[in-house]
Amino acid sequence: MAAKKKSKALSEKQGVEKLPSLSQDAAAKIKEKRKQVKEASTITKKLIEGDKTALSQAITLIESTAIKHQAIAKAIIEQCLPYSNNAIRIGITGVPGVGKSTFIESFGKLLITENYKVAVLAVDPSSSVSKGSILGDKTRMEELVKEDHAFIRPSASGSSLGGVARKTREAIILCEAAGFNCILIETVGVGQSETAVHSMTDFFLLLKLAGAGDELQGIKRGIMEMADAIVINKADGDNVKAAKLAKTEFNRALHLYPPKESGWVPKTLTCSAITSEGVDSIFKMLQLYFTEVKENKYFQEKRNQQNKYWFLQTIKETLQRDFFEKPSVKKELELQLNKLQRQETTPFEAAQKILELR
């Protein structure tokens, strides 16, 4: 009887000991959630006050793939949304060597004199081998980076197509919440996939070089028909004549394209980013553009279209990620890849086998 009582007491004691372990797990989760919310609120508060360090920290969090960082990043974006959507967004693209960074520095300095706060989101190409990027835009814009009303953030493109980094869209929201009213997005370079930037900016500026054998390539459909303006850079010294000739050629080419929905007629200008000659003309053209598209209501219409695009794009990316995370899909994927290597199936048959697991 005594042994039975002892066993019952021990059992009750063990039961009591088990309960705290469950409540401790729950308490730990609640504590972690509160910690994340508090951390997000602290960063957001500083960011909204214009703290560049907090802005950099927030962008790092949204670019992180760590689950604990994603939770904080989501909270920051939600808290920043009411303070965004109040800036002009300009995409700047062109072939490597066209002088994008030099142009952005010259143009950014002019914008600051016109009472703009400028954020530059520069996307560096990632190595397909090492996956690394130089991220050297701050060193190339050594004068602009010193300005109080400027913020430069280089990001690696990673595996993203479209010439922009994976989280550039969210970074725009954060920059706007931090009080930057002009966002300049420098893309990787011109290519067939260099189009995502067009779906997140209000104005698309294409930089070109004169006498680089690029005129015929530029006339091809694709990147050029999306451009709201073409700027022939490096129009200085002995290159002035060639730049003027290129301007004429590109003007002719622009007439081959159908009218834009905005009603805006794309312009071709020349400039020298080094001497800043012609940069003021580009600013005046931008003023004219934004006046025109705001009056005819196209500005807001395009923003609505962009929101719809990124809404659908986010669903697509999330479904794709979740699909490939399924254990059954991972197992079948490995099996089909081995079959492909042994040439026992075709890519199409293998894909169909994977898709049957939806």
Short mmCIF file of N, CA and C in Angstrom, two decimals, residues 20-189:
data_model
loop_
_atom_site.label_atom_id
_atom_site.label_comp_id
_atom_site.label_asym_id
_atom_site.label_seq_id
_atom_site.Cartn_x
_atom_site.Cartn_y
_atom_site.Cartn_z
N PRO A 20 5.19 22.34 -16.78
CA PRO A 20 5.98 23.55 -17.00
C PRO A 20 6.75 23.52 -18.31
N SER A 21 7.20 22.31 -18.75
CA SER A 21 7.99 22.24 -19.98
C SER A 21 7.14 22.67 -21.19
N LEU A 22 5.85 22.30 -21.16
CA LEU A 22 4.96 22.71 -22.24
C LEU A 22 4.71 24.22 -22.19
N SER A 23 4.44 24.73 -21.00
CA SER A 23 4.17 26.15 -20.84
C SER A 23 5.42 26.98 -21.13
N GLN A 24 6.59 26.42 -20.85
CA GLN A 24 7.85 27.11 -21.13
C GLN A 24 8.04 27.29 -22.63
N ASP A 25 7.68 26.25 -23.40
CA ASP A 25 7.78 26.34 -24.86
C ASP A 25 6.85 27.44 -25.39
N ALA A 26 5.62 27.43 -24.86
CA ALA A 26 4.64 28.44 -25.28
C ALA A 26 5.11 29.84 -24.89
N ALA A 27 5.63 29.92 -23.65
CA ALA A 27 6.13 31.22 -23.16
C ALA A 27 7.31 31.71 -23.99
N ALA A 28 8.17 30.76 -24.41
CA ALA A 28 9.34 31.12 -25.23
C ALA A 28 8.91 31.68 -26.58
N LYS A 29 7.87 31.05 -27.15
CA LYS A 29 7.36 31.52 -28.45
C LYS A 29 6.75 32.91 -28.33
N ILE A 30 5.98 33.09 -27.26
CA ILE A 30 5.35 34.40 -27.02
C ILE A 30 6.42 35.47 -26.80
N LYS A 31 7.44 35.08 -26.03
CA LYS A 31 8.55 36.01 -25.74
C LYS A 31 9.29 36.39 -27.01
N GLU A 32 9.51 35.38 -27.89
CA GLU A 32 10.22 35.64 -29.14
C GLU A 32 9.39 36.55 -30.06
N LYS A 33 8.06 36.30 -30.07
CA LYS A 33 7.16 37.11 -30.90
C LYS A 33 7.17 38.56 -30.42
N ARG A 34 7.10 38.75 -29.10
CA ARG A 34 7.12 40.10 -28.54
C ARG A 34 8.45 40.79 -28.84
N LYS A 35 9.51 40.00 -28.77
CA LYS A 35 10.85 40.53 -29.04
C LYS A 35 10.95 41.02 -30.48
N GLN A 36 10.39 40.22 -31.40
CA GLN A 36 10.41 40.58 -32.83
C GLN A 36 9.59 41.84 -33.09
N VAL A 37 8.40 41.92 -32.49
CA VAL A 37 7.54 43.10 -32.65
C VAL A 37 8.23 44.34 -32.10
N LYS A 38 8.84 44.17 -30.92
CA LYS A 38 9.54 45.29 -30.29
C LYS A 38 10.72 45.75 -31.15
N GLU A 39 11.48 44.76 -31.66
CA GLU A 39 12.63 45.08 -32.50
C GLU A 39 12.19 45.79 -33.78
N ALA A 40 11.11 45.28 -34.38
CA ALA A 40 10.58 45.88 -35.60
C ALA A 40 10.11 47.31 -35.34
N SER A 41 9.41 47.53 -34.22
CA SER A 41 8.91 48.86 -33.87
C SER A 41 10.05 49.85 -33.63
N THR A 42 11.11 49.36 -32.98
CA THR A 42 12.27 50.22 -32.69
C THR A 42 12.94 50.67 -33.99
N ILE A 43 13.14 49.71 -34.90
CA ILE A 43 13.78 50.02 -36.19
C ILE A 43 12.90 50.96 -37.00
N THR A 44 11.59 50.66 -37.05
CA THR A 44 10.65 51.48 -37.83
C THR A 44 10.61 52.92 -37.32
N LYS A 45 10.59 53.09 -36.02
CA LYS A 45 10.53 54.43 -35.42
C LYS A 45 11.75 55.26 -35.85
N LYS A 46 12.93 54.67 -35.76
CA LYS A 46 14.15 55.37 -36.16
C LYS A 46 14.16 55.63 -37.67
N LEU A 47 13.68 54.64 -38.43
CA LEU A 47 13.65 54.75 -39.89
C LEU A 47 12.77 55.93 -40.33
N ILE A 48 11.58 56.01 -39.75
CA ILE A 48 10.63 57.09 -40.09
C ILE A 48 11.19 58.46 -39.72
N GLU A 49 12.05 58.47 -38.71
CA GLU A 49 12.70 59.73 -38.30
C GLU A 49 13.85 60.10 -39.23
N GLY A 50 14.15 59.22 -40.20
CA GLY A 50 15.19 59.52 -41.19
C GLY A 50 16.55 58.97 -40.85
N ASP A 51 16.62 58.02 -39.93
CA ASP A 51 17.89 57.41 -39.53
C ASP A 51 18.37 56.46 -40.63
N LYS A 52 19.50 56.80 -41.26
CA LYS A 52 20.02 55.99 -42.37
C LYS A 52 20.50 54.61 -41.90
N THR A 53 21.03 54.55 -40.68
CA THR A 53 21.50 53.27 -40.14
C THR A 53 20.33 52.31 -39.97
N ALA A 54 19.21 52.83 -39.47
CA ALA A 54 18.00 52.00 -39.30
C ALA A 54 17.47 51.56 -40.66
N LEU A 55 17.55 52.44 -41.66
CA LEU A 55 17.11 52.11 -43.02
C LEU A 55 17.96 50.97 -43.58
N SER A 56 19.28 51.08 -43.42
CA SER A 56 20.19 50.02 -43.90
C SER A 56 19.90 48.71 -43.20
N GLN A 57 19.67 48.79 -41.90
CA GLN A 57 19.36 47.60 -41.10
C GLN A 57 18.07 46.94 -41.57
N ALA A 58 17.06 47.76 -41.86
CA ALA A 58 15.77 47.25 -42.32
C ALA A 58 15.90 46.57 -43.68
N ILE A 59 16.67 47.16 -44.58
CA ILE A 59 16.86 46.56 -45.92
C ILE A 59 17.62 45.24 -45.80
N THR A 60 18.60 45.19 -44.89
CA THR A 60 19.33 43.94 -44.66
C THR A 60 18.39 42.84 -44.18
N LEU A 61 17.44 43.20 -43.33
CA LEU A 61 16.48 42.23 -42.81
C LEU A 61 15.55 41.71 -43.90
N ILE A 62 15.09 42.60 -44.79
CA ILE A 62 14.17 42.13 -45.85
C ILE A 62 14.91 41.30 -46.91
N GLU A 63 16.22 41.52 -47.02
CA GLU A 63 17.01 40.74 -47.99
C GLU A 63 17.43 39.39 -47.41
N SER A 64 17.36 39.26 -46.09
CA SER A 64 17.77 38.02 -45.43
C SER A 64 16.78 36.88 -45.73
N THR A 65 17.31 35.68 -45.84
CA THR A 65 16.46 34.51 -46.07
C THR A 65 16.17 33.76 -44.76
N ALA A 66 16.75 34.22 -43.65
CA ALA A 66 16.51 33.59 -42.34
C ALA A 66 15.06 33.81 -41.91
N ILE A 67 14.41 32.76 -41.43
CA ILE A 67 12.99 32.84 -41.04
C ILE A 67 12.77 33.89 -39.95
N LYS A 68 13.66 33.92 -38.93
CA LYS A 68 13.48 34.88 -37.84
C LYS A 68 13.59 36.32 -38.33
N HIS A 69 14.42 36.55 -39.37
CA HIS A 69 14.55 37.89 -39.94
C HIS A 69 13.34 38.26 -40.79
N GLN A 70 12.78 37.26 -41.48
CA GLN A 70 11.62 37.50 -42.34
C GLN A 70 10.41 37.98 -41.53
N ALA A 71 10.26 37.44 -40.32
CA ALA A 71 9.15 37.84 -39.45
C ALA A 71 9.28 39.31 -39.06
N ILE A 72 10.50 39.72 -38.72
CA ILE A 72 10.75 41.12 -38.34
C ILE A 72 10.57 42.02 -39.56
N ALA A 73 11.10 41.57 -40.70
CA ALA A 73 11.02 42.35 -41.94
C ALA A 73 9.56 42.60 -42.34
N LYS A 74 8.73 41.57 -42.20
CA LYS A 74 7.31 41.69 -42.53
C LYS A 74 6.64 42.76 -41.66
N ALA A 75 6.97 42.74 -40.37
CA ALA A 75 6.40 43.72 -39.44
C ALA A 75 6.86 45.13 -39.78
N ILE A 76 8.11 45.28 -40.14
CA ILE A 76 8.66 46.61 -40.51
C ILE A 76 7.95 47.15 -41.74
N ILE A 77 7.79 46.32 -42.76
CA ILE A 77 7.14 46.75 -44.01
C ILE A 77 5.70 47.19 -43.74
N GLU A 78 4.98 46.40 -42.93
CA GLU A 78 3.59 46.73 -42.59
C GLU A 78 3.50 48.07 -41.87
N GLN A 79 4.47 48.32 -40.97
CA GLN A 79 4.48 49.57 -40.21
C GLN A 79 4.89 50.76 -41.08
N CYS A 80 5.66 50.50 -42.14
CA CYS A 80 6.15 51.57 -43.01
C CYS A 80 5.17 51.95 -44.14
N LEU A 81 4.27 51.03 -44.46
CA LEU A 81 3.33 51.26 -45.58
C LEU A 81 2.58 52.59 -45.53
N PRO A 82 2.05 53.00 -44.36
CA PRO A 82 1.32 54.28 -44.32
C PRO A 82 2.19 55.50 -44.66
N TYR A 83 3.51 55.34 -44.57
CA TYR A 83 4.42 56.46 -44.82
C TYR A 83 5.05 56.42 -46.21
N SER A 84 4.65 55.43 -47.03
CA SER A 84 5.26 55.28 -48.36
C SER A 84 4.35 55.85 -49.45
N ASN A 85 4.72 55.58 -50.68
CA ASN A 85 3.94 55.99 -51.85
C ASN A 85 3.92 57.51 -52.05
N ASN A 86 4.98 58.18 -51.60
CA ASN A 86 5.02 59.63 -51.69
C ASN A 86 6.28 60.14 -52.41
N ALA A 87 6.88 59.26 -53.23
CA ALA A 87 8.11 59.65 -53.94
C ALA A 87 7.99 59.35 -55.42
N ILE A 88 8.84 59.98 -56.21
CA ILE A 88 8.91 59.63 -57.63
C ILE A 88 9.99 58.55 -57.77
N ARG A 89 9.71 57.58 -58.61
CA ARG A 89 10.61 56.44 -58.76
C ARG A 89 11.14 56.41 -60.20
N ILE A 90 12.44 56.46 -60.32
CA ILE A 90 13.07 56.53 -61.65
C ILE A 90 14.01 55.35 -61.85
N GLY A 91 13.78 54.58 -62.90
CA GLY A 91 14.66 53.46 -63.24
C GLY A 91 15.70 53.93 -64.24
N ILE A 92 16.95 53.56 -64.00
CA ILE A 92 18.04 53.96 -64.90
C ILE A 92 18.79 52.71 -65.32
N THR A 93 18.87 52.49 -66.63
CA THR A 93 19.51 51.29 -67.14
C THR A 93 20.40 51.61 -68.34
N GLY A 94 21.19 50.65 -68.74
CA GLY A 94 22.11 50.83 -69.85
C GLY A 94 23.17 49.76 -69.81
N VAL A 95 23.88 49.59 -70.90
CA VAL A 95 24.90 48.55 -70.97
C VAL A 95 26.03 48.85 -69.99
N PRO A 96 26.75 47.84 -69.53
CA PRO A 96 27.91 48.07 -68.66
C PRO A 96 28.92 49.00 -69.34
N GLY A 97 29.38 50.00 -68.61
CA GLY A 97 30.35 50.94 -69.17
C GLY A 97 29.74 52.20 -69.74
N VAL A 98 28.41 52.28 -69.72
CA VAL A 98 27.74 53.45 -70.28
C VAL A 98 27.85 54.65 -69.35
N GLY A 99 28.21 54.41 -68.09
CA GLY A 99 28.38 55.50 -67.13
C GLY A 99 27.18 55.72 -66.22
N LYS A 100 26.50 54.62 -65.86
CA LYS A 100 25.30 54.73 -65.01
C LYS A 100 25.62 55.36 -63.66
N SER A 101 26.67 54.86 -63.00
CA SER A 101 27.01 55.36 -61.67
C SER A 101 27.42 56.83 -61.70
N THR A 102 28.21 57.19 -62.71
CA THR A 102 28.65 58.59 -62.85
C THR A 102 27.46 59.50 -63.12
N PHE A 103 26.56 59.03 -63.96
CA PHE A 103 25.36 59.80 -64.28
C PHE A 103 24.49 59.98 -63.03
N ILE A 104 24.31 58.90 -62.29
CA ILE A 104 23.46 58.97 -61.09
C ILE A 104 24.04 59.93 -60.06
N GLU A 105 25.35 59.92 -59.92
CA GLU A 105 25.97 60.86 -58.98
C GLU A 105 25.73 62.31 -59.40
N SER A 106 25.94 62.59 -60.69
CA SER A 106 25.73 63.96 -61.19
C SER A 106 24.27 64.37 -61.08
N PHE A 107 23.38 63.46 -61.47
CA PHE A 107 21.94 63.73 -61.45
C PHE A 107 21.43 63.84 -60.01
N GLY A 108 21.94 62.97 -59.14
CA GLY A 108 21.54 62.98 -57.74
C GLY A 108 21.92 64.28 -57.04
N LYS A 109 23.10 64.79 -57.34
CA LYS A 109 23.56 66.06 -56.75
C LYS A 109 22.67 67.21 -57.20
N LEU A 110 22.24 67.17 -58.48
CA LEU A 110 21.34 68.21 -58.99
C LEU A 110 19.99 68.13 -58.28
N LEU A 111 19.48 66.91 -58.10
CA LEU A 111 18.19 66.73 -57.43
C LEU A 111 18.22 67.28 -56.01
N ILE A 112 19.34 67.10 -55.33
CA ILE A 112 19.47 67.60 -53.95
C ILE A 112 19.42 69.13 -53.92
N THR A 113 20.01 69.77 -54.94
CA THR A 113 19.94 71.24 -55.01
C THR A 113 18.52 71.70 -55.28
N GLU A 114 17.69 70.80 -55.82
CA GLU A 114 16.28 71.11 -56.09
C GLU A 114 15.38 70.66 -54.93
N ASN A 115 16.00 70.47 -53.75
CA ASN A 115 15.29 70.12 -52.51
C ASN A 115 14.70 68.71 -52.49
N TYR A 116 15.31 67.79 -53.20
CA TYR A 116 14.91 66.39 -53.14
C TYR A 116 15.82 65.63 -52.19
N LYS A 117 15.25 64.62 -51.54
CA LYS A 117 16.06 63.67 -50.78
C LYS A 117 16.16 62.42 -51.66
N VAL A 118 17.38 62.03 -51.98
CA VAL A 118 17.59 61.01 -53.01
C VAL A 118 18.09 59.69 -52.41
N ALA A 119 17.39 58.62 -52.74
CA ALA A 119 17.83 57.26 -52.36
C ALA A 119 18.20 56.52 -53.63
N VAL A 120 19.39 55.95 -53.66
CA VAL A 120 19.86 55.19 -54.82
C VAL A 120 19.91 53.71 -54.44
N LEU A 121 19.13 52.92 -55.15
CA LEU A 121 19.15 51.47 -54.96
C LEU A 121 19.90 50.89 -56.16
N ALA A 122 21.18 50.61 -55.95
CA ALA A 122 22.04 50.13 -57.03
C ALA A 122 22.17 48.62 -56.96
N VAL A 123 21.90 47.97 -58.08
CA VAL A 123 21.93 46.51 -58.12
C VAL A 123 23.19 46.05 -58.83
N ASP A 124 24.02 45.29 -58.12
CA ASP A 124 25.26 44.75 -58.66
C ASP A 124 25.04 43.33 -59.17
N PRO A 125 25.61 42.99 -60.33
CA PRO A 125 25.47 41.62 -60.83
C PRO A 125 26.19 40.63 -59.92
N SER A 126 25.58 39.48 -59.70
CA SER A 126 26.20 38.43 -58.89
C SER A 126 26.91 37.44 -59.79
N SER A 127 28.03 36.94 -59.31
CA SER A 127 28.78 35.93 -60.05
C SER A 127 27.98 34.63 -60.10
N SER A 128 27.90 34.02 -61.27
CA SER A 128 27.19 32.75 -61.40
C SER A 128 28.01 31.61 -60.80
N VAL A 129 29.29 31.87 -60.55
CA VAL A 129 30.18 30.84 -59.99
C VAL A 129 30.28 30.97 -58.47
N SER A 130 30.74 32.14 -57.99
CA SER A 130 30.94 32.34 -56.56
C SER A 130 29.71 32.86 -55.84
N LYS A 131 28.73 33.36 -56.62
CA LYS A 131 27.49 33.96 -56.11
C LYS A 131 27.73 35.31 -55.42
N GLY A 132 28.95 35.82 -55.48
CA GLY A 132 29.29 37.07 -54.81
C GLY A 132 29.15 38.28 -55.71
N SER A 133 29.14 39.48 -55.10
CA SER A 133 29.07 40.74 -55.83
C SER A 133 30.08 41.71 -55.25
N ILE A 134 30.52 42.65 -56.08
CA ILE A 134 31.50 43.64 -55.62
C ILE A 134 30.85 44.66 -54.69
N LEU A 135 29.63 45.09 -55.03
CA LEU A 135 28.89 46.09 -54.25
C LEU A 135 29.72 47.37 -54.07
N GLY A 136 30.26 47.86 -55.19
CA GLY A 136 31.17 49.00 -55.11
C GLY A 136 30.59 50.33 -55.52
N ASP A 137 29.27 50.45 -55.57
CA ASP A 137 28.65 51.69 -56.05
C ASP A 137 28.94 52.88 -55.15
N LYS A 138 29.07 52.63 -53.85
CA LYS A 138 29.36 53.74 -52.93
C LYS A 138 30.73 54.35 -53.23
N THR A 139 31.67 53.52 -53.65
CA THR A 139 33.00 54.04 -53.97
C THR A 139 32.99 54.79 -55.29
N ARG A 140 32.10 54.39 -56.21
CA ARG A 140 32.01 55.08 -57.50
C ARG A 140 31.25 56.40 -57.37
N MET A 141 30.42 56.53 -56.35
CA MET A 141 29.66 57.77 -56.13
C MET A 141 30.20 58.46 -54.87
N GLU A 142 31.49 58.70 -54.84
CA GLU A 142 32.15 59.19 -53.63
C GLU A 142 31.70 60.57 -53.18
N GLU A 143 31.19 61.38 -54.10
CA GLU A 143 30.70 62.72 -53.71
C GLU A 143 29.26 62.66 -53.22
N LEU A 144 28.44 61.91 -53.93
CA LEU A 144 27.02 61.81 -53.56
C LEU A 144 26.84 61.13 -52.20
N VAL A 145 27.68 60.16 -51.91
CA VAL A 145 27.55 59.42 -50.65
C VAL A 145 27.79 60.31 -49.42
N LYS A 146 28.48 61.42 -49.61
CA LYS A 146 28.77 62.34 -48.51
C LYS A 146 27.60 63.29 -48.21
N GLU A 147 26.64 63.37 -49.12
CA GLU A 147 25.50 64.28 -48.96
C GLU A 147 24.55 63.78 -47.86
N ASP A 148 24.10 64.72 -47.02
CA ASP A 148 23.17 64.36 -45.95
C ASP A 148 21.83 63.88 -46.49
N HIS A 149 21.43 64.43 -47.63
CA HIS A 149 20.13 64.10 -48.21
C HIS A 149 20.21 63.01 -49.28
N ALA A 150 21.24 62.18 -49.16
CA ALA A 150 21.40 61.07 -50.11
C ALA A 150 21.63 59.77 -49.35
N PHE A 151 21.13 58.69 -49.92
CA PHE A 151 21.31 57.36 -49.35
C PHE A 151 21.60 56.41 -50.50
N ILE A 152 22.70 55.67 -50.41
CA ILE A 152 23.07 54.74 -51.48
C ILE A 152 23.14 53.34 -50.90
N ARG A 153 22.40 52.45 -51.52
CA ARG A 153 22.36 51.07 -51.04
C ARG A 153 22.62 50.10 -52.20
N PRO A 154 23.83 49.53 -52.28
CA PRO A 154 24.08 48.50 -53.29
C PRO A 154 23.56 47.15 -52.82
N SER A 155 22.96 46.39 -53.73
CA SER A 155 22.45 45.06 -53.39
C SER A 155 22.85 44.10 -54.49
N ALA A 156 23.03 42.86 -54.13
CA ALA A 156 23.39 41.83 -55.11
C ALA A 156 22.14 41.36 -55.85
N SER A 157 22.26 41.17 -57.15
CA SER A 157 21.11 40.73 -57.95
C SER A 157 20.75 39.29 -57.64
N GLY A 158 21.76 38.51 -57.20
CA GLY A 158 21.49 37.09 -56.92
C GLY A 158 21.03 36.38 -58.17
N SER A 159 20.03 35.53 -58.04
CA SER A 159 19.52 34.78 -59.20
C SER A 159 18.32 35.48 -59.83
N SER A 160 18.01 36.70 -59.37
CA SER A 160 16.83 37.40 -59.87
C SER A 160 17.03 37.88 -61.30
N LEU A 161 16.00 37.69 -62.11
CA LEU A 161 16.00 38.26 -63.45
C LEU A 161 15.39 39.65 -63.36
N GLY A 162 15.39 40.34 -64.48
CA GLY A 162 14.74 41.65 -64.51
C GLY A 162 15.64 42.78 -64.11
N GLY A 163 16.92 42.51 -63.84
CA GLY A 163 17.87 43.57 -63.57
C GLY A 163 17.75 44.20 -62.21
N VAL A 164 16.94 43.64 -61.34
CA VAL A 164 16.79 44.20 -60.00
C VAL A 164 16.97 43.11 -58.96
N ALA A 165 17.28 43.50 -57.75
CA ALA A 165 17.45 42.53 -56.67
C ALA A 165 16.10 41.99 -56.23
N ARG A 166 16.15 40.86 -55.52
CA ARG A 166 14.92 40.15 -55.12
C ARG A 166 13.97 41.01 -54.29
N LYS A 167 14.51 41.89 -53.47
CA LYS A 167 13.68 42.68 -52.57
C LYS A 167 13.70 44.18 -52.87
N THR A 168 14.00 44.54 -54.10
CA THR A 168 14.06 45.96 -54.46
C THR A 168 12.72 46.65 -54.24
N ARG A 169 11.63 45.95 -54.53
CA ARG A 169 10.28 46.53 -54.38
C ARG A 169 10.02 46.93 -52.93
N GLU A 170 10.39 46.06 -51.99
CA GLU A 170 10.19 46.37 -50.58
C GLU A 170 11.15 47.48 -50.12
N ALA A 171 12.37 47.48 -50.67
CA ALA A 171 13.35 48.50 -50.31
C ALA A 171 12.86 49.90 -50.69
N ILE A 172 12.11 49.99 -51.79
CA ILE A 172 11.53 51.27 -52.21
C ILE A 172 10.57 51.79 -51.13
N ILE A 173 9.74 50.89 -50.61
CA ILE A 173 8.77 51.26 -49.56
C ILE A 173 9.49 51.82 -48.33
N LEU A 174 10.58 51.15 -47.94
CA LEU A 174 11.34 51.57 -46.76
C LEU A 174 11.99 52.93 -46.98
N CYS A 175 12.56 53.14 -48.17
CA CYS A 175 13.21 54.43 -48.48
C CYS A 175 12.20 55.58 -48.46
N GLU A 176 11.02 55.33 -48.98
CA GLU A 176 9.97 56.35 -48.98
C GLU A 176 9.53 56.67 -47.56
N ALA A 177 9.41 55.63 -46.73
CA ALA A 177 9.02 55.84 -45.33
C ALA A 177 10.09 56.64 -44.57
N ALA A 178 11.34 56.52 -45.02
CA ALA A 178 12.45 57.24 -44.37
C ALA A 178 12.53 58.70 -44.83
N GLY A 179 11.62 59.09 -45.73
CA GLY A 179 11.56 60.49 -46.14
C GLY A 179 12.24 60.82 -47.45
N PHE A 180 12.71 59.80 -48.18
CA PHE A 180 13.35 60.05 -49.47
C PHE A 180 12.25 60.17 -50.53
N ASN A 181 12.20 61.34 -51.19
CA ASN A 181 11.11 61.59 -52.14
C ASN A 181 11.50 61.41 -53.59
N CYS A 182 12.71 60.90 -53.82
CA CYS A 182 13.12 60.52 -55.18
C CYS A 182 13.97 59.26 -55.08
N ILE A 183 13.48 58.19 -55.67
CA ILE A 183 14.18 56.90 -55.63
C ILE A 183 14.77 56.61 -57.00
N LEU A 184 16.08 56.45 -57.07
CA LEU A 184 16.76 56.10 -58.31
C LEU A 184 17.17 54.64 -58.25
N ILE A 185 16.73 53.86 -59.22
CA ILE A 185 17.07 52.44 -59.25
C ILE A 185 18.01 52.17 -60.40
N GLU A 186 19.24 51.84 -60.08
CA GLU A 186 20.23 51.51 -61.12
C GLU A 186 20.21 50.01 -61.32
N THR A 187 20.00 49.57 -62.54
CA THR A 187 19.88 48.14 -62.80
C THR A 187 21.20 47.53 -63.28
N VAL A 188 21.22 46.22 -63.37
CA VAL A 188 22.42 45.47 -63.74
C VAL A 188 22.93 45.86 -65.13
N GLY A 189 22.04 45.92 -66.10
CA GLY A 189 22.43 46.21 -67.48
C GLY A 189 21.33 45.79 -68.42
#
